[in-house]
């Protein structure tokens, strides 16, 4: 039996980069959806971010997984593991190893290349693992995962991906996900916590410029895929923490007045004008408890790393609408 299979899911309207770019750059303020940060180069740059000292979430999440993987494996023995936005699955290995490796793992990601790379690496370290990779968007991936895994499932959402939704968007997203879960299923949710602005802004704007390169690659991708003429040197990466809202906003700021052609259209930028490219929403324990409840889950476990910067949460569906 082939232990690795990749299935490319049907693309929806939201997968059209050109349409999203035209709509985002004609909007006020200008914006681009963060999912387009992850082409092949973007995924590799994100992996480089994960290795930075200042980017604490990866390190903290791995620490919590190491501490609790055994307990999770005992609770969810016999479950399939579905991971949404799996990236390189580097931390998930800890969990899959604790399961004894004989698991059906279904990673879902919009970047097919990162799925193939992660899949091959996983099979090398876990000889009993079976991987069905789903290349596509969360919603389509979750629908297909329910068909691929006949039995109970542990759904995993790591890397603080939930933070890329607004608070209301996260409730809707989790409620939709919960609608696809049975009574034995559960959701393992990594969520970054509210903390001092200085720590957050350094995590999202490191002095070595790796995060800036990751953001600016969005313009490079528009040049490569949509025939654009963005000059990446004429924009700068900005990370700003809005403390009251608990949201780190990421922007590309035009350094000068300029006109750019892309996707067959022209767009004018004033000096200092920003394109909003990503939000990373931070949570308190009270906010996570409320999020779980409003989305039809119970927050069964809430684990922290030693520095209390990051949380891993086990959510069980309550079965209410
Ligand atoms: C912040 S990275 C986290 C990767 C990994 N979970 C980790 O913890 O290191 C986000 C990942 O989610 C994927 N992604 C982003 N938006 C997505 C969407 N709407 N549907 C499916 N995958 C998505 C990206 O391609 C990327 O690999």
PDB file of C-alpha atoms in Angstrom, residues 69-305:
ATOM      1  CA  UNK A  69       1.496  14.129  23.866  1.00  0.00           C
ATOM      2  CA  UNK A  70       1.462  10.902  25.921  1.00  0.00           C
ATOM      3  CA  UNK A  71      -1.746  11.896  27.673  1.00  0.00           C
ATOM      4  CA  UNK A  72      -3.350  12.889  24.351  1.00  0.00           C
ATOM      5  CA  UNK A  73      -2.284   9.628  22.720  1.00  0.00           C
ATOM      6  CA  UNK A  74      -3.885   7.621  25.549  1.00  0.00           C
ATOM      7  CA  UNK A  75      -7.135   9.629  25.373  1.00  0.00           C
ATOM      8  CA  UNK A  76      -7.377   9.428  21.583  1.00  0.00           C
ATOM      9  CA  UNK A  77      -5.977   5.968  20.825  1.00  0.00           C
ATOM     10  CA  UNK A  78      -7.581   4.645  17.612  1.00  0.00           C
ATOM     11  CA  UNK A  79      -8.524   8.156  16.385  1.00  0.00           C
ATOM     12  CA  UNK A  80      -7.393   9.527  13.037  1.00  0.00           C
ATOM     13  CA  UNK A  81      -5.546  12.854  13.209  1.00  0.00           C
ATOM     14  CA  UNK A  82      -6.657  15.707  10.913  1.00  0.00           C
ATOM     15  CA  UNK A  83      -4.461  18.801  10.898  1.00  0.00           C
ATOM     16  CA  UNK A  84      -5.694  22.067   9.399  1.00  0.00           C
ATOM     17  CA  UNK A  85      -2.986  24.410   8.018  1.00  0.00           C
ATOM     18  CA  UNK A  86      -0.371  21.748   8.763  1.00  0.00           C
ATOM     19  CA  UNK A  87       2.637  23.443   7.076  1.00  0.00           C
ATOM     20  CA  UNK A  88       5.737  21.291   7.560  1.00  0.00           C
ATOM     21  CA  UNK A  89       4.037  19.208  10.357  1.00  0.00           C
ATOM     22  CA  UNK A  90       7.262  19.587  12.281  1.00  0.00           C
ATOM     23  CA  UNK A  91       5.673  19.830  15.759  1.00  0.00           C
ATOM     24  CA  UNK A  92       2.934  17.326  14.949  1.00  0.00           C
ATOM     25  CA  UNK A  93       5.596  14.605  14.744  1.00  0.00           C
ATOM     26  CA  UNK A  94       5.745  14.745  18.564  1.00  0.00           C
ATOM     27  CA  UNK A  95       2.056  13.844  18.750  1.00  0.00           C
ATOM     28  CA  UNK A  96       2.169  11.217  16.003  1.00  0.00           C
ATOM     29  CA  UNK A  97       5.160   9.539  17.660  1.00  0.00           C
ATOM     30  CA  UNK A  98       3.274   9.384  20.965  1.00  0.00           C
ATOM     31  CA  UNK A  99       0.404   7.654  19.134  1.00  0.00           C
ATOM     32  CA  UNK A 100       2.948   4.942  18.328  1.00  0.00           C
ATOM     33  CA  UNK A 101       3.106   6.011  14.692  1.00  0.00           C
ATOM     34  CA  UNK A 102       0.336   3.643  13.540  1.00  0.00           C
ATOM     35  CA  UNK A 103      -2.065   6.468  12.761  1.00  0.00           C
ATOM     36  CA  UNK A 104      -3.962   7.741   9.754  1.00  0.00           C
ATOM     37  CA  UNK A 105      -2.806  11.361   9.502  1.00  0.00           C
ATOM     38  CA  UNK A 106      -4.698  13.788   7.251  1.00  0.00           C
ATOM     39  CA  UNK A 107      -2.870  17.115   6.880  1.00  0.00           C
ATOM     40  CA  UNK A 108      -4.729  19.915   5.072  1.00  0.00           C
ATOM     41  CA  UNK A 109      -2.847  22.869   3.567  1.00  0.00           C
ATOM     42  CA  UNK A 110      -3.233  25.256   0.636  1.00  0.00           C
ATOM     43  CA  UNK A 111       0.428  24.745  -0.313  1.00  0.00           C
ATOM     44  CA  UNK A 112       0.781  21.320  -2.052  1.00  0.00           C
ATOM     45  CA  UNK A 113       4.573  21.503  -2.018  1.00  0.00           C
ATOM     46  CA  UNK A 114       4.810  21.794   1.774  1.00  0.00           C
ATOM     47  CA  UNK A 115       2.417  18.816   2.088  1.00  0.00           C
ATOM     48  CA  UNK A 116       4.619  16.625  -0.137  1.00  0.00           C
ATOM     49  CA  UNK A 117       7.789  17.657   1.661  1.00  0.00           C
ATOM     50  CA  UNK A 118       6.280  17.047   5.117  1.00  0.00           C
ATOM     51  CA  UNK A 119       4.682  13.756   4.018  1.00  0.00           C
ATOM     52  CA  UNK A 120       7.944  12.268   2.773  1.00  0.00           C
ATOM     53  CA  UNK A 121       9.775  13.321   5.936  1.00  0.00           C
ATOM     54  CA  UNK A 122       7.061  11.876   8.199  1.00  0.00           C
ATOM     55  CA  UNK A 123       7.117   8.502   6.465  1.00  0.00           C
ATOM     56  CA  UNK A 124      10.881   8.406   6.993  1.00  0.00           C
ATOM     57  CA  UNK A 125      10.581   8.755  10.770  1.00  0.00           C
ATOM     58  CA  UNK A 126       7.277   6.921  11.350  1.00  0.00           C
ATOM     59  CA  UNK A 127       7.261   3.651   9.368  1.00  0.00           C
ATOM     60  CA  UNK A 128       3.690   2.723  10.430  1.00  0.00           C
ATOM     61  CA  UNK A 129       2.146   6.074   9.555  1.00  0.00           C
ATOM     62  CA  UNK A 130      -0.396   6.464   6.746  1.00  0.00           C
ATOM     63  CA  UNK A 131      -0.755   9.972   5.295  1.00  0.00           C
ATOM     64  CA  UNK A 132      -3.603  11.286   3.150  1.00  0.00           C
ATOM     65  CA  UNK A 133      -2.628  14.886   2.378  1.00  0.00           C
ATOM     66  CA  UNK A 134      -5.409  17.229   1.260  1.00  0.00           C
ATOM     67  CA  UNK A 135      -4.247  20.224  -0.784  1.00  0.00           C
ATOM     68  CA  UNK A 136      -6.849  22.933  -0.403  1.00  0.00           C
ATOM     69  CA  UNK A 137      -8.676  25.240   1.898  1.00  0.00           C
ATOM     70  CA  UNK A 138      -9.701  24.470   5.524  1.00  0.00           C
ATOM     71  CA  UNK A 139     -13.431  24.066   4.790  1.00  0.00           C
ATOM     72  CA  UNK A 140     -13.013  21.781   1.773  1.00  0.00           C
ATOM     73  CA  UNK A 141     -10.290  19.884   3.665  1.00  0.00           C
ATOM     74  CA  UNK A 142     -12.468  19.310   6.700  1.00  0.00           C
ATOM     75  CA  UNK A 143     -15.359  18.071   4.518  1.00  0.00           C
ATOM     76  CA  UNK A 144     -13.082  15.594   2.701  1.00  0.00           C
ATOM     77  CA  UNK A 145     -11.338  14.525   5.926  1.00  0.00           C
ATOM     78  CA  UNK A 146     -14.690  13.397   7.324  1.00  0.00           C
ATOM     79  CA  UNK A 147     -14.970  11.016   4.322  1.00  0.00           C
ATOM     80  CA  UNK A 148     -11.338   9.871   4.448  1.00  0.00           C
ATOM     81  CA  UNK A 149     -11.418   8.996   8.165  1.00  0.00           C
ATOM     82  CA  UNK A 150     -14.394   6.763   8.867  1.00  0.00           C
ATOM     83  CA  UNK A 151     -13.861   6.528  12.651  1.00  0.00           C
ATOM     84  CA  UNK A 152     -13.351   9.165  15.348  1.00  0.00           C
ATOM     85  CA  UNK A 153     -10.944  12.063  14.784  1.00  0.00           C
ATOM     86  CA  UNK A 154      -8.687  14.386  16.684  1.00  0.00           C
ATOM     87  CA  UNK A 155      -8.614  17.647  14.709  1.00  0.00           C
ATOM     88  CA  UNK A 156      -5.478  19.729  15.259  1.00  0.00           C
ATOM     89  CA  UNK A 157      -5.029  23.454  14.560  1.00  0.00           C
ATOM     90  CA  UNK A 158      -1.547  24.577  15.602  1.00  0.00           C
ATOM     91  CA  UNK A 159       0.767  27.528  15.057  1.00  0.00           C
ATOM     92  CA  UNK A 160      -1.785  30.026  16.329  1.00  0.00           C
ATOM     93  CA  UNK A 161      -3.593  29.775  12.955  1.00  0.00           C
ATOM     94  CA  UNK A 162      -6.860  30.539  14.759  1.00  0.00           C
ATOM     95  CA  UNK A 163      -5.409  34.007  15.418  1.00  0.00           C
ATOM     96  CA  UNK A 164      -5.624  34.839  11.717  1.00  0.00           C
ATOM     97  CA  UNK A 165      -9.404  35.069  12.066  1.00  0.00           C
ATOM     98  CA  UNK A 166     -11.154  38.011  13.704  1.00  0.00           C
ATOM     99  CA  UNK A 167     -12.722  37.010  17.052  1.00  0.00           C
ATOM    100  CA  UNK A 168     -16.165  36.716  15.399  1.00  0.00           C
ATOM    101  CA  UNK A 169     -14.607  34.868  12.437  1.00  0.00           C
ATOM    102  CA  UNK A 170     -12.936  32.386  14.789  1.00  0.00           C
ATOM    103  CA  UNK A 171     -16.293  31.646  16.471  1.00  0.00           C
ATOM    104  CA  UNK A 172     -17.931  31.007  13.077  1.00  0.00           C
ATOM    105  CA  UNK A 173     -14.987  28.920  11.876  1.00  0.00           C
ATOM    106  CA  UNK A 174     -14.934  26.733  15.011  1.00  0.00           C
ATOM    107  CA  UNK A 175     -18.737  26.416  14.988  1.00  0.00           C
ATOM    108  CA  UNK A 176     -18.590  25.182  11.361  1.00  0.00           C
ATOM    109  CA  UNK A 177     -15.832  22.762  12.272  1.00  0.00           C
ATOM    110  CA  UNK A 178     -17.776  21.534  15.313  1.00  0.00           C
ATOM    111  CA  UNK A 179     -20.726  20.786  13.033  1.00  0.00           C
ATOM    112  CA  UNK A 180     -18.567  18.148  11.348  1.00  0.00           C
ATOM    113  CA  UNK A 181     -17.467  16.458  14.584  1.00  0.00           C
ATOM    114  CA  UNK A 182     -19.023  13.491  16.313  1.00  0.00           C
ATOM    115  CA  UNK A 183     -19.298  12.998  20.102  1.00  0.00           C
ATOM    116  CA  UNK A 184     -15.955  11.140  20.325  1.00  0.00           C
ATOM    117  CA  UNK A 185     -14.060  13.726  18.257  1.00  0.00           C
ATOM    118  CA  UNK A 186     -12.115  16.637  19.706  1.00  0.00           C
ATOM    119  CA  UNK A 187     -10.145  19.711  18.653  1.00  0.00           C
ATOM    120  CA  UNK A 188      -6.589  20.458  19.785  1.00  0.00           C
ATOM    121  CA  UNK A 189      -6.168  24.198  19.397  1.00  0.00           C
ATOM    122  CA  UNK A 190      -2.910  26.148  19.740  1.00  0.00           C
ATOM    123  CA  UNK A 191      -3.597  29.773  20.685  1.00  0.00           C
ATOM    124  CA  UNK A 192      -1.183  32.581  21.405  1.00  0.00           C
ATOM    125  CA  UNK A 193      -1.833  34.623  24.544  1.00  0.00           C
ATOM    126  CA  UNK A 194      -2.120  38.350  25.192  1.00  0.00           C
ATOM    127  CA  UNK A 195       1.189  39.792  26.407  1.00  0.00           C
ATOM    128  CA  UNK A 196       3.427  42.893  26.332  1.00  0.00           C
ATOM    129  CA  UNK A 197       3.581  44.754  23.018  1.00  0.00           C
ATOM    130  CA  UNK A 198       7.406  44.675  22.932  1.00  0.00           C
ATOM    131  CA  UNK A 199       7.557  40.841  22.968  1.00  0.00           C
ATOM    132  CA  UNK A 200       4.862  40.562  20.303  1.00  0.00           C
ATOM    133  CA  UNK A 201       6.244  43.216  17.992  1.00  0.00           C
ATOM    134  CA  UNK A 202       9.715  41.619  18.111  1.00  0.00           C
ATOM    135  CA  UNK A 203       8.185  38.206  17.329  1.00  0.00           C
ATOM    136  CA  UNK A 204       6.482  39.655  14.231  1.00  0.00           C
ATOM    137  CA  UNK A 205       9.300  41.984  13.131  1.00  0.00           C
ATOM    138  CA  UNK A 206      12.660  40.361  13.895  1.00  0.00           C
ATOM    139  CA  UNK A 207      15.845  42.429  13.525  1.00  0.00           C
ATOM    140  CA  UNK A 208      17.306  39.964  11.003  1.00  0.00           C
ATOM    141  CA  UNK A 209      14.484  40.753   8.572  1.00  0.00           C
ATOM    142  CA  UNK A 210      13.189  37.209   7.991  1.00  0.00           C
ATOM    143  CA  UNK A 211       9.604  38.196   8.833  1.00  0.00           C
ATOM    144  CA  UNK A 212       9.910  41.224   6.543  1.00  0.00           C
ATOM    145  CA  UNK A 213      11.097  38.932   3.712  1.00  0.00           C
ATOM    146  CA  UNK A 214       8.101  36.647   4.373  1.00  0.00           C
ATOM    147  CA  UNK A 215       5.653  39.579   4.083  1.00  0.00           C
ATOM    148  CA  UNK A 216       7.341  41.151   1.072  1.00  0.00           C
ATOM    149  CA  UNK A 217       7.208  37.804  -0.728  1.00  0.00           C
ATOM    150  CA  UNK A 218       3.487  38.485  -1.153  1.00  0.00           C
ATOM    151  CA  UNK A 219       4.456  41.260  -3.589  1.00  0.00           C
ATOM    152  CA  UNK A 220       7.036  38.949  -5.199  1.00  0.00           C
ATOM    153  CA  UNK A 221       4.331  36.324  -5.634  1.00  0.00           C
ATOM    154  CA  UNK A 222       2.053  38.914  -7.282  1.00  0.00           C
ATOM    155  CA  UNK A 223       4.908  39.747  -9.685  1.00  0.00           C
ATOM    156  CA  UNK A 224       5.557  36.060 -10.495  1.00  0.00           C
ATOM    157  CA  UNK A 225       1.964  34.871 -10.803  1.00  0.00           C
ATOM    158  CA  UNK A 226       0.056  37.980 -11.874  1.00  0.00           C
ATOM    159  CA  UNK A 227       2.583  39.803 -14.065  1.00  0.00           C
ATOM    160  CA  UNK A 228       3.138  42.591 -11.516  1.00  0.00           C
ATOM    161  CA  UNK A 229       5.929  45.160 -11.291  1.00  0.00           C
ATOM    162  CA  UNK A 230       6.016  45.710  -7.509  1.00  0.00           C
ATOM    163  CA  UNK A 231       9.433  46.953  -6.357  1.00  0.00           C
ATOM    164  CA  UNK A 232       9.798  45.167  -3.003  1.00  0.00           C
ATOM    165  CA  UNK A 233      12.414  47.771  -1.942  1.00  0.00           C
ATOM    166  CA  UNK A 234       9.736  50.472  -2.184  1.00  0.00           C
ATOM    167  CA  UNK A 235       7.690  48.872   0.638  1.00  0.00           C
ATOM    168  CA  UNK A 236       8.486  48.055   4.251  1.00  0.00           C
ATOM    169  CA  UNK A 237       7.063  45.468   6.642  1.00  0.00           C
ATOM    170  CA  UNK A 238       5.265  46.868   9.722  1.00  0.00           C
ATOM    171  CA  UNK A 239       4.008  44.958  12.793  1.00  0.00           C
ATOM    172  CA  UNK A 240       1.828  46.836  15.261  1.00  0.00           C
ATOM    173  CA  UNK A 241       0.136  45.463  18.409  1.00  0.00           C
ATOM    174  CA  UNK A 242      -3.226  47.027  19.209  1.00  0.00           C
ATOM    175  CA  UNK A 243      -3.309  46.232  22.922  1.00  0.00           C
ATOM    176  CA  UNK A 244      -6.997  46.891  23.624  1.00  0.00           C
ATOM    177  CA  UNK A 245      -8.099  44.689  20.739  1.00  0.00           C
ATOM    178  CA  UNK A 246      -5.347  42.134  21.457  1.00  0.00           C
ATOM    179  CA  UNK A 247      -4.396  42.002  17.777  1.00  0.00           C
ATOM    180  CA  UNK A 248      -1.013  42.204  16.042  1.00  0.00           C
ATOM    181  CA  UNK A 249      -1.616  43.775  12.628  1.00  0.00           C
ATOM    182  CA  UNK A 250       0.880  43.188   9.812  1.00  0.00           C
ATOM    183  CA  UNK A 251       1.191  45.670   6.965  1.00  0.00           C
ATOM    184  CA  UNK A 252       3.249  46.478   3.889  1.00  0.00           C
ATOM    185  CA  UNK A 253       3.834  50.239   3.832  1.00  0.00           C
ATOM    186  CA  UNK A 254       4.648  52.149   0.674  1.00  0.00           C
ATOM    187  CA  UNK A 255       7.852  54.175   1.171  1.00  0.00           C
ATOM    188  CA  UNK A 256       6.967  56.627  -1.590  1.00  0.00           C
ATOM    189  CA  UNK A 257       4.179  57.745  -3.866  1.00  0.00           C
ATOM    190  CA  UNK A 258       4.076  55.125  -6.612  1.00  0.00           C
ATOM    191  CA  UNK A 259       1.952  53.402  -9.247  1.00  0.00           C
ATOM    192  CA  UNK A 260       2.109  49.622  -9.641  1.00  0.00           C
ATOM    193  CA  UNK A 261       0.743  47.456 -12.473  1.00  0.00           C
ATOM    194  CA  UNK A 262      -0.457  43.975 -11.559  1.00  0.00           C
ATOM    195  CA  UNK A 263      -3.179  41.569 -12.733  1.00  0.00           C
ATOM    196  CA  UNK A 264      -3.833  43.849 -15.730  1.00  0.00           C
ATOM    197  CA  UNK A 265      -4.699  46.820 -13.477  1.00  0.00           C
ATOM    198  CA  UNK A 266      -2.907  49.870 -12.079  1.00  0.00           C
ATOM    199  CA  UNK A 267      -2.891  50.791  -8.412  1.00  0.00           C
ATOM    200  CA  UNK A 268      -1.703  54.073  -6.874  1.00  0.00           C
ATOM    201  CA  UNK A 269      -0.014  54.181  -3.468  1.00  0.00           C
ATOM    202  CA  UNK A 270       0.570  57.326  -1.432  1.00  0.00           C
ATOM    203  CA  UNK A 271       3.797  57.576   0.588  1.00  0.00           C
ATOM    204  CA  UNK A 272       3.068  55.907   3.935  1.00  0.00           C
ATOM    205  CA  UNK A 273      -0.047  54.095   2.637  1.00  0.00           C
ATOM    206  CA  UNK A 274      -0.382  50.563   4.007  1.00  0.00           C
ATOM    207  CA  UNK A 275      -1.669  47.235   2.696  1.00  0.00           C
ATOM    208  CA  UNK A 276      -3.102  45.208   5.572  1.00  0.00           C
ATOM    209  CA  UNK A 277      -1.871  41.634   5.063  1.00  0.00           C
ATOM    210  CA  UNK A 278      -2.493  39.740   8.284  1.00  0.00           C
ATOM    211  CA  UNK A 279      -3.924  39.907  11.787  1.00  0.00           C
ATOM    212  CA  UNK A 280      -2.797  37.708  14.634  1.00  0.00           C
ATOM    213  CA  UNK A 281      -5.381  37.814  17.398  1.00  0.00           C
ATOM    214  CA  UNK A 282      -4.184  37.056  20.938  1.00  0.00           C
ATOM    215  CA  UNK A 283      -6.352  35.452  23.602  1.00  0.00           C
ATOM    216  CA  UNK A 284      -6.735  35.400  27.392  1.00  0.00           C
ATOM    217  CA  UNK A 285      -8.004  32.267  29.145  1.00  0.00           C
ATOM    218  CA  UNK A 286     -11.405  33.970  29.614  1.00  0.00           C
ATOM    219  CA  UNK A 287     -11.551  34.765  25.890  1.00  0.00           C
ATOM    220  CA  UNK A 288     -10.645  31.173  24.955  1.00  0.00           C
ATOM    221  CA  UNK A 289     -13.318  29.815  27.306  1.00  0.00           C
ATOM    222  CA  UNK A 290     -15.904  32.138  25.733  1.00  0.00           C
ATOM    223  CA  UNK A 291     -14.739  31.289  22.193  1.00  0.00           C
ATOM    224  CA  UNK A 292     -15.105  27.568  22.877  1.00  0.00           C
ATOM    225  CA  UNK A 293     -18.544  27.966  24.427  1.00  0.00           C
ATOM    226  CA  UNK A 294     -19.902  30.264  21.709  1.00  0.00           C
ATOM    227  CA  UNK A 295     -18.696  27.820  19.043  1.00  0.00           C
ATOM    228  CA  UNK A 296     -20.387  24.812  20.700  1.00  0.00           C
ATOM    229  CA  UNK A 297     -17.375  23.344  22.505  1.00  0.00           C
ATOM    230  CA  UNK A 298     -16.286  22.846  26.074  1.00  0.00           C
ATOM    231  CA  UNK A 299     -12.721  23.882  26.966  1.00  0.00           C
ATOM    232  CA  UNK A 300     -11.653  20.570  28.540  1.00  0.00           C
ATOM    233  CA  UNK A 301      -7.907  21.318  28.989  1.00  0.00           C
ATOM    234  CA  UNK A 302      -5.810  24.501  28.840  1.00  0.00           C
ATOM    235  CA  UNK A 303      -2.062  23.891  28.948  1.00  0.00           C
ATOM    236  CA  UNK A 304       0.666  26.558  29.036  1.00  0.00           C
ATOM    237  CA  UNK A 305       4.406  26.516  28.344  1.00  0.00           C
TER     238      UNK A 305
END
